[in-house]
XYZ file of C-alpha atoms in Angstrom:
164
model
C 89.130 97.796 81.767
C 89.372 93.989 81.782
C 88.436 93.838 85.468
C 85.394 96.025 84.836
C 84.297 93.865 81.910
C 84.638 90.627 83.889
C 82.709 92.109 86.823
C 79.854 92.966 84.438
C 79.550 89.228 83.754
C 79.490 88.315 87.451
C 83.157 87.328 87.714
C 85.069 88.441 90.775
C 88.788 88.594 91.315
C 89.752 85.742 93.606
C 93.405 86.752 93.697
C 95.516 89.087 91.586
C 94.534 88.372 88.021
C 92.549 85.170 88.696
C 88.808 85.602 88.216
C 85.978 83.173 88.900
C 82.228 82.940 89.227
C 80.825 82.760 92.767
C 81.082 79.214 94.098
C 83.886 78.295 91.702
C 86.911 79.537 93.615
C 90.153 77.608 93.271
C 90.750 75.512 96.375
C 94.507 75.994 96.061
C 94.029 79.757 96.336
C 91.665 79.451 99.301
C 94.027 77.153 101.198
C 97.441 78.538 100.313
C 96.631 82.239 100.060
C 93.588 83.081 102.156
C 94.099 80.537 104.917
C 97.895 80.380 104.556
C 97.870 76.615 105.095
C 100.770 74.310 104.508
C 100.779 73.238 100.907
C 102.658 70.674 98.844
C 103.632 71.766 95.350
C 103.943 69.113 92.666
C 105.542 69.594 89.282
C 108.606 71.285 87.866
C 109.046 74.724 89.440
C 106.294 74.211 92.029
C 106.465 75.898 95.420
C 105.554 74.278 98.718
C 105.270 75.537 102.283
C 105.708 72.918 105.010
C 106.636 73.245 108.696
C 107.638 76.891 108.325
C 109.840 76.335 105.267
C 109.104 77.434 101.744
C 110.862 75.499 99.042
C 110.858 75.197 95.317
C 111.193 72.040 93.289
C 113.576 72.219 90.314
C 112.311 74.133 87.303
C 114.147 71.777 84.962
C 111.491 69.445 83.537
C 113.817 66.599 82.612
C 115.546 66.696 86.015
C 112.156 66.727 87.741
C 111.014 63.672 85.756
C 114.229 61.853 86.677
C 113.715 62.751 90.365
C 110.179 61.347 90.219
C 111.441 58.134 88.665
C 114.050 57.934 91.460
C 111.426 58.805 94.089
C 113.263 62.039 94.951
C 110.649 64.476 93.697
C 110.526 66.423 96.954
C 114.170 67.432 96.737
C 114.258 71.196 97.065
C 116.077 73.297 94.527
C 115.708 76.336 96.809
C 114.872 76.399 100.517
C 113.986 79.335 102.749
C 114.981 79.890 106.329
C 112.448 78.608 108.820
C 109.706 81.179 109.313
C 109.425 82.944 112.636
C 106.090 83.868 114.184
C 106.611 87.389 112.786
C 107.320 85.993 109.300
C 104.130 83.904 109.445
C 102.064 87.007 110.263
C 103.713 88.929 107.410
C 103.136 86.024 105.028
C 99.491 85.768 106.083
C 98.843 89.449 105.332
C 100.680 89.358 102.007
C 98.799 86.261 100.881
C 95.443 87.703 101.898
C 96.220 90.885 100.004
C 96.575 88.696 96.904
C 92.782 88.659 97.107
C 92.708 92.324 98.219
C 91.150 91.781 101.662
C 92.406 90.844 105.110
C 89.704 89.810 107.566
C 90.757 91.056 110.971
C 88.905 88.342 112.897
C 90.613 85.576 110.873
C 94.013 87.108 111.609
C 93.118 87.377 115.299
C 92.005 83.731 115.470
C 95.248 82.641 113.823
C 97.705 84.824 115.758
C 95.882 86.113 118.862
C 96.409 89.753 117.875
C 94.740 92.332 115.692
C 96.780 93.119 112.563
C 96.513 96.839 113.329
C 98.234 96.241 116.669
C 101.036 94.240 115.057
C 101.699 96.589 112.100
C 100.270 99.986 113.150
C 102.745 102.179 111.238
C 102.419 100.218 108.008
C 98.627 100.395 108.014
C 98.679 104.122 108.861
C 100.994 104.721 105.907
C 98.817 102.665 103.550
C 95.649 104.437 104.696
C 97.282 107.867 104.384
C 98.095 107.122 100.728
C 94.572 105.781 100.039
C 95.859 102.259 99.390
C 93.576 100.560 101.963
C 90.267 101.067 103.689
C 89.982 99.898 107.282
C 86.866 99.078 109.273
C 86.074 96.848 112.243
C 85.829 93.720 110.099
C 88.433 94.059 107.366
C 91.345 95.822 105.770
C 90.737 96.059 102.042
C 92.927 97.269 99.211
C 91.409 100.185 97.325
C 91.389 100.313 93.533
C 94.680 102.236 93.785
C 95.970 99.683 96.312
C 95.268 96.865 93.873
C 97.365 98.630 91.245
C 100.230 98.994 93.732
C 99.729 95.683 95.517
C 103.184 94.277 94.711
C 104.757 97.323 96.380
C 102.403 96.940 99.346
C 103.663 93.394 99.898
C 107.148 94.763 100.551
C 105.816 96.859 103.412
C 105.212 93.603 105.293
C 108.554 91.929 104.634
C 110.905 91.695 107.610
C 113.955 94.001 107.446
C 116.285 91.108 106.551
C 114.240 90.531 103.378
C 113.940 94.231 102.492
C 117.728 94.561 102.255
C 118.172 91.672 99.787
């Protein structure tokens, strides 16, 4: 209901639960989610993605402030493994589905392959269950797909992450 009401007033969902007027999109969302760029996170609990690594700065506010004073504010509290090419493609799709649409040409320019060629079984499964629509330009979550989007993300996680 809330989504419908916001759309009546010319708001659109930029990413899951974040709405904006046209021309007022958050740059962080455009860069980190839609373009899957490297991003530096600042502040207690912030996430960053640099050189294939995702890390999180401490969530403890007082510790973070002390690290800043000591010039150690990029010390990671948690650090991922380095992303493989496959992980980067998965991450790109997941982040673009935050905003409910994956532009096939953008994926191709980034990775040199069509997403349907890389993940054919996953997209067939999603289409079969009416969670996505697929055309020549884009793969878009349906209304049902948006409701189940968190589960859809798991379809694109590598097997080593699915078993955790």
